[in-house]
PDB file of C-alpha atoms in Angstrom:
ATOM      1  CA  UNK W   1       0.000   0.000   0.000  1.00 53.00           C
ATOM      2  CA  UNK W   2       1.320   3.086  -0.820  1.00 64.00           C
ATOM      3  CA  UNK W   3       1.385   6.210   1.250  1.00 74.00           C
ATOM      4  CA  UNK W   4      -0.806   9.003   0.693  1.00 71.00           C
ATOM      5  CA  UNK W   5      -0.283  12.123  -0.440  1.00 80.00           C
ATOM      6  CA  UNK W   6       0.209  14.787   2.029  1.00 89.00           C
ATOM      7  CA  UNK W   7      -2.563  17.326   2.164  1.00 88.00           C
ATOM      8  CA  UNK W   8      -1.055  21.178   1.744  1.00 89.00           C
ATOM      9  CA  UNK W   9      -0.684  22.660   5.534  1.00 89.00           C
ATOM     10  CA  UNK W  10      -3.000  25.474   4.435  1.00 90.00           C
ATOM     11  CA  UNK W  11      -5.774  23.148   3.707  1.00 91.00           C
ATOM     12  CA  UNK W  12      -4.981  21.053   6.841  1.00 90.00           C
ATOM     13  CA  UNK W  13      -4.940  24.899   8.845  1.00 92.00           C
ATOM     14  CA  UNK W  14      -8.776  25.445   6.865  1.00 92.00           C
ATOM     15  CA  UNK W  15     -10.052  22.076   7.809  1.00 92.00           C
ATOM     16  CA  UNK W  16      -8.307  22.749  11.475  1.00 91.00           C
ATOM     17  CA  UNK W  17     -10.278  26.138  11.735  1.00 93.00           C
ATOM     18  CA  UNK W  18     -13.358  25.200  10.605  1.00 93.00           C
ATOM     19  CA  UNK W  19     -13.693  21.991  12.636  1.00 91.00           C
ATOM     20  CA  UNK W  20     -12.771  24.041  15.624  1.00 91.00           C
ATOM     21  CA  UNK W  21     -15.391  26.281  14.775  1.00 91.00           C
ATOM     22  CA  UNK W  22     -18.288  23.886  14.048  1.00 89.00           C
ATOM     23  CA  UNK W  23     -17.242  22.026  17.285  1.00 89.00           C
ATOM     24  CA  UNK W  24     -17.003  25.145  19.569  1.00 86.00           C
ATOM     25  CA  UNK W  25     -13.528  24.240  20.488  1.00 87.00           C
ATOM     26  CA  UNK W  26     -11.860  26.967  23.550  1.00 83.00           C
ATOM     27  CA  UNK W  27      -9.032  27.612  21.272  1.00 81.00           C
ATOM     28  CA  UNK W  28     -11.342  29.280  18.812  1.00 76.00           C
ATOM     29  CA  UNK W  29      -8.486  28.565  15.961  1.00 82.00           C
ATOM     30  CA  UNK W  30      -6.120  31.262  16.163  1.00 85.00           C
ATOM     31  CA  UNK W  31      -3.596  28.840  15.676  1.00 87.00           C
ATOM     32  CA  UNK W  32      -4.729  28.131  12.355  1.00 91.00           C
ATOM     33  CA  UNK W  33      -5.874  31.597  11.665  1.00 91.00           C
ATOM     34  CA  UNK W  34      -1.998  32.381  12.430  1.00 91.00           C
ATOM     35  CA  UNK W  35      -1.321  29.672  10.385  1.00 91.00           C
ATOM     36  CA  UNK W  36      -3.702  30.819   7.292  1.00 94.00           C
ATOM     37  CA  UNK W  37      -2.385  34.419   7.037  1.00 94.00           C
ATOM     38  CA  UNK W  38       1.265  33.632   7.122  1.00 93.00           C
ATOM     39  CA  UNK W  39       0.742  31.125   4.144  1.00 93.00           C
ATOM     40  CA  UNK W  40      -0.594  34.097   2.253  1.00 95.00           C
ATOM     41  CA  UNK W  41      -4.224  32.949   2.319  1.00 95.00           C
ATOM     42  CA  UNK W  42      -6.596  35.621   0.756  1.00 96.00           C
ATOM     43  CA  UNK W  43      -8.958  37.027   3.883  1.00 96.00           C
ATOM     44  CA  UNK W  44     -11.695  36.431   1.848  1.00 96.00           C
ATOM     45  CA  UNK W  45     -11.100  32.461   2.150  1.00 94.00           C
ATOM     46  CA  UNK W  46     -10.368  32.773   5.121  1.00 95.00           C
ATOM     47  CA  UNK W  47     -13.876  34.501   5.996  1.00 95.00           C
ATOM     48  CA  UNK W  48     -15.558  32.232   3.628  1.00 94.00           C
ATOM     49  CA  UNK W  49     -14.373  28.978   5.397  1.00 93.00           C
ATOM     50  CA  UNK W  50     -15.277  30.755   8.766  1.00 93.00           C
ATOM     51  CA  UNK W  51     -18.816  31.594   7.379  1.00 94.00           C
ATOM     52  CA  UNK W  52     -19.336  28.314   6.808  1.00 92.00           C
ATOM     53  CA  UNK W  53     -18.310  26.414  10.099  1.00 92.00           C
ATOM     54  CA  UNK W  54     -20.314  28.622  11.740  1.00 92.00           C
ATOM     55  CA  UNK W  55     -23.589  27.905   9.646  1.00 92.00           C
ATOM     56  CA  UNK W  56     -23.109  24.305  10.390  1.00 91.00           C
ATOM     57  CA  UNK W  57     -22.011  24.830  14.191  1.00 91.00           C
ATOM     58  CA  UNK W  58     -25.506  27.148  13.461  1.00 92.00           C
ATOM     59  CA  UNK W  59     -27.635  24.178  11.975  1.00 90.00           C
ATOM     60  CA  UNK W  60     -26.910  21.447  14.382  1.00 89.00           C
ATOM     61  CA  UNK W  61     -27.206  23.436  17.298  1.00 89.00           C
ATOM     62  CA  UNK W  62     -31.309  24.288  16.048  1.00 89.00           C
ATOM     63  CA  UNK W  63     -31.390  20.660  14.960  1.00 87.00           C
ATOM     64  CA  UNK W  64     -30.304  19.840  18.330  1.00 88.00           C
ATOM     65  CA  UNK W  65     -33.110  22.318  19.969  1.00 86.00           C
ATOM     66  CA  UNK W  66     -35.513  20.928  17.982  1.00 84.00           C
ATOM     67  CA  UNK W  67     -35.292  17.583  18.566  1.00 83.00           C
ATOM     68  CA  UNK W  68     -34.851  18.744  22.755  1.00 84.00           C
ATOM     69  CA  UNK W  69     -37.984  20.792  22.436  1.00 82.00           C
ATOM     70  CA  UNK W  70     -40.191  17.931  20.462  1.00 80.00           C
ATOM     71  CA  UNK W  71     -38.841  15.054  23.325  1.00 79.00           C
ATOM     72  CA  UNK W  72     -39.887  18.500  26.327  1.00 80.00           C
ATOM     73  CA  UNK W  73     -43.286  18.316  24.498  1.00 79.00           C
ATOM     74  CA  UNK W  74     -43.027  22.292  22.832  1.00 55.00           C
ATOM     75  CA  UNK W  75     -44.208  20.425  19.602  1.00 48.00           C
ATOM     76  CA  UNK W  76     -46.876  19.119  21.146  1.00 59.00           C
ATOM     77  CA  UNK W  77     -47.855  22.306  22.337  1.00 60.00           C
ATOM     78  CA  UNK W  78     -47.813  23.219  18.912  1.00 58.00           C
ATOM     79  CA  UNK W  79     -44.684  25.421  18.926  1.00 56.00           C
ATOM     80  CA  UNK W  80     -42.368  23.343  16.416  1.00 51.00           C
ATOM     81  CA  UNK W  81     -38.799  25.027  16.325  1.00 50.00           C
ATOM     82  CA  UNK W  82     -38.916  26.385  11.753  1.00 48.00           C
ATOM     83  CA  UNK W  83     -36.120  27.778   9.525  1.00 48.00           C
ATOM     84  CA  UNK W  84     -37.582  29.347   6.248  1.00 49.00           C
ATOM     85  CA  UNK W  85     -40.537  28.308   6.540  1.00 50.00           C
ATOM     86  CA  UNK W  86     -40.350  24.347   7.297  1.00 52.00           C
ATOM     87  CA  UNK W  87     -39.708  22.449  10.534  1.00 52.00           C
ATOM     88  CA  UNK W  88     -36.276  21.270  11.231  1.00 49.00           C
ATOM     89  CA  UNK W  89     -37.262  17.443  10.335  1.00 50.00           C
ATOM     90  CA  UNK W  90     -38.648  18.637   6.771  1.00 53.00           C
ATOM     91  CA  UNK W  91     -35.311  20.724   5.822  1.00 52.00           C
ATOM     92  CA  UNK W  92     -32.529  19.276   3.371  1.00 57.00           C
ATOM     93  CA  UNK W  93     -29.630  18.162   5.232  1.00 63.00           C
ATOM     94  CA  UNK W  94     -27.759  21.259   3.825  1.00 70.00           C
ATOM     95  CA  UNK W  95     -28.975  24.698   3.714  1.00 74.00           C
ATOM     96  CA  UNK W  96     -26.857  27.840   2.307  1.00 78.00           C
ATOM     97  CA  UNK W  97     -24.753  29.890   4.690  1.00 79.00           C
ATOM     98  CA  UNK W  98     -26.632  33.810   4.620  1.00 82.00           C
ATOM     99  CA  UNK W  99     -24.734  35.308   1.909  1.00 84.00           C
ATOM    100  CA  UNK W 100     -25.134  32.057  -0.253  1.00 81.00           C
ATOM    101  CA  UNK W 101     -22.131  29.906  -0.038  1.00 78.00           C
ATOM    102  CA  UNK W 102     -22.491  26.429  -0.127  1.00 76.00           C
ATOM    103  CA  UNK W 103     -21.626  23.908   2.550  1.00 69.00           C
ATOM    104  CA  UNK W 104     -21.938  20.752   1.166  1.00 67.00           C
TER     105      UNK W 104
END
């Protein structure tokens, strides 16, 4: 088997920040946002990448609350947790960050 190809450390820093970020990590990813800017990453991919953990850190915490509020009986109550219109359990399993970007 042969080894694999090592991934560029700027990718490895993006994939770094932006599981930090979906996770809610303490170290927030400064590290890798060091990282990032002395590679000579564009702020704009930077931002972009952050944009996007945080919509999915976003999305599964409301998933989460959803799911918390149907088992505490709020849906019963008829107060069913929506986003755009739908409840949680009828959304796609990816929905665009606010200014459009794709995370899937």
């Amino acid at each position: 088997m042969q080894d694999a190809p090592q991934l560029h450390s700027s990718i490895v820093a993006m994939v770094s920040l932006a599981s930090g970020i979906a996770s809610n990590h303490p170290d927030r990813g400064q590290c890798q946002l060091d990282r990032l800017r002395q590679a000579g990453v564009p702020q704009q991919q930077i931002d972009t990448v952050i944009e996007i953990a945080r919509h999915i850190r976003d999305e599964a915490a409301q998933k989460l609350d959803a799911a918390f509020d149907a088992a505490a009986g709020a849906a019963a109550a008829g107060k069913p947790k929506v986003e755009k219109g739908k409840p949680v359990s009828e959304q796609t399993c990816c929905t665009p960050t606010a200014s459009g970007q794709s995370c899937c």
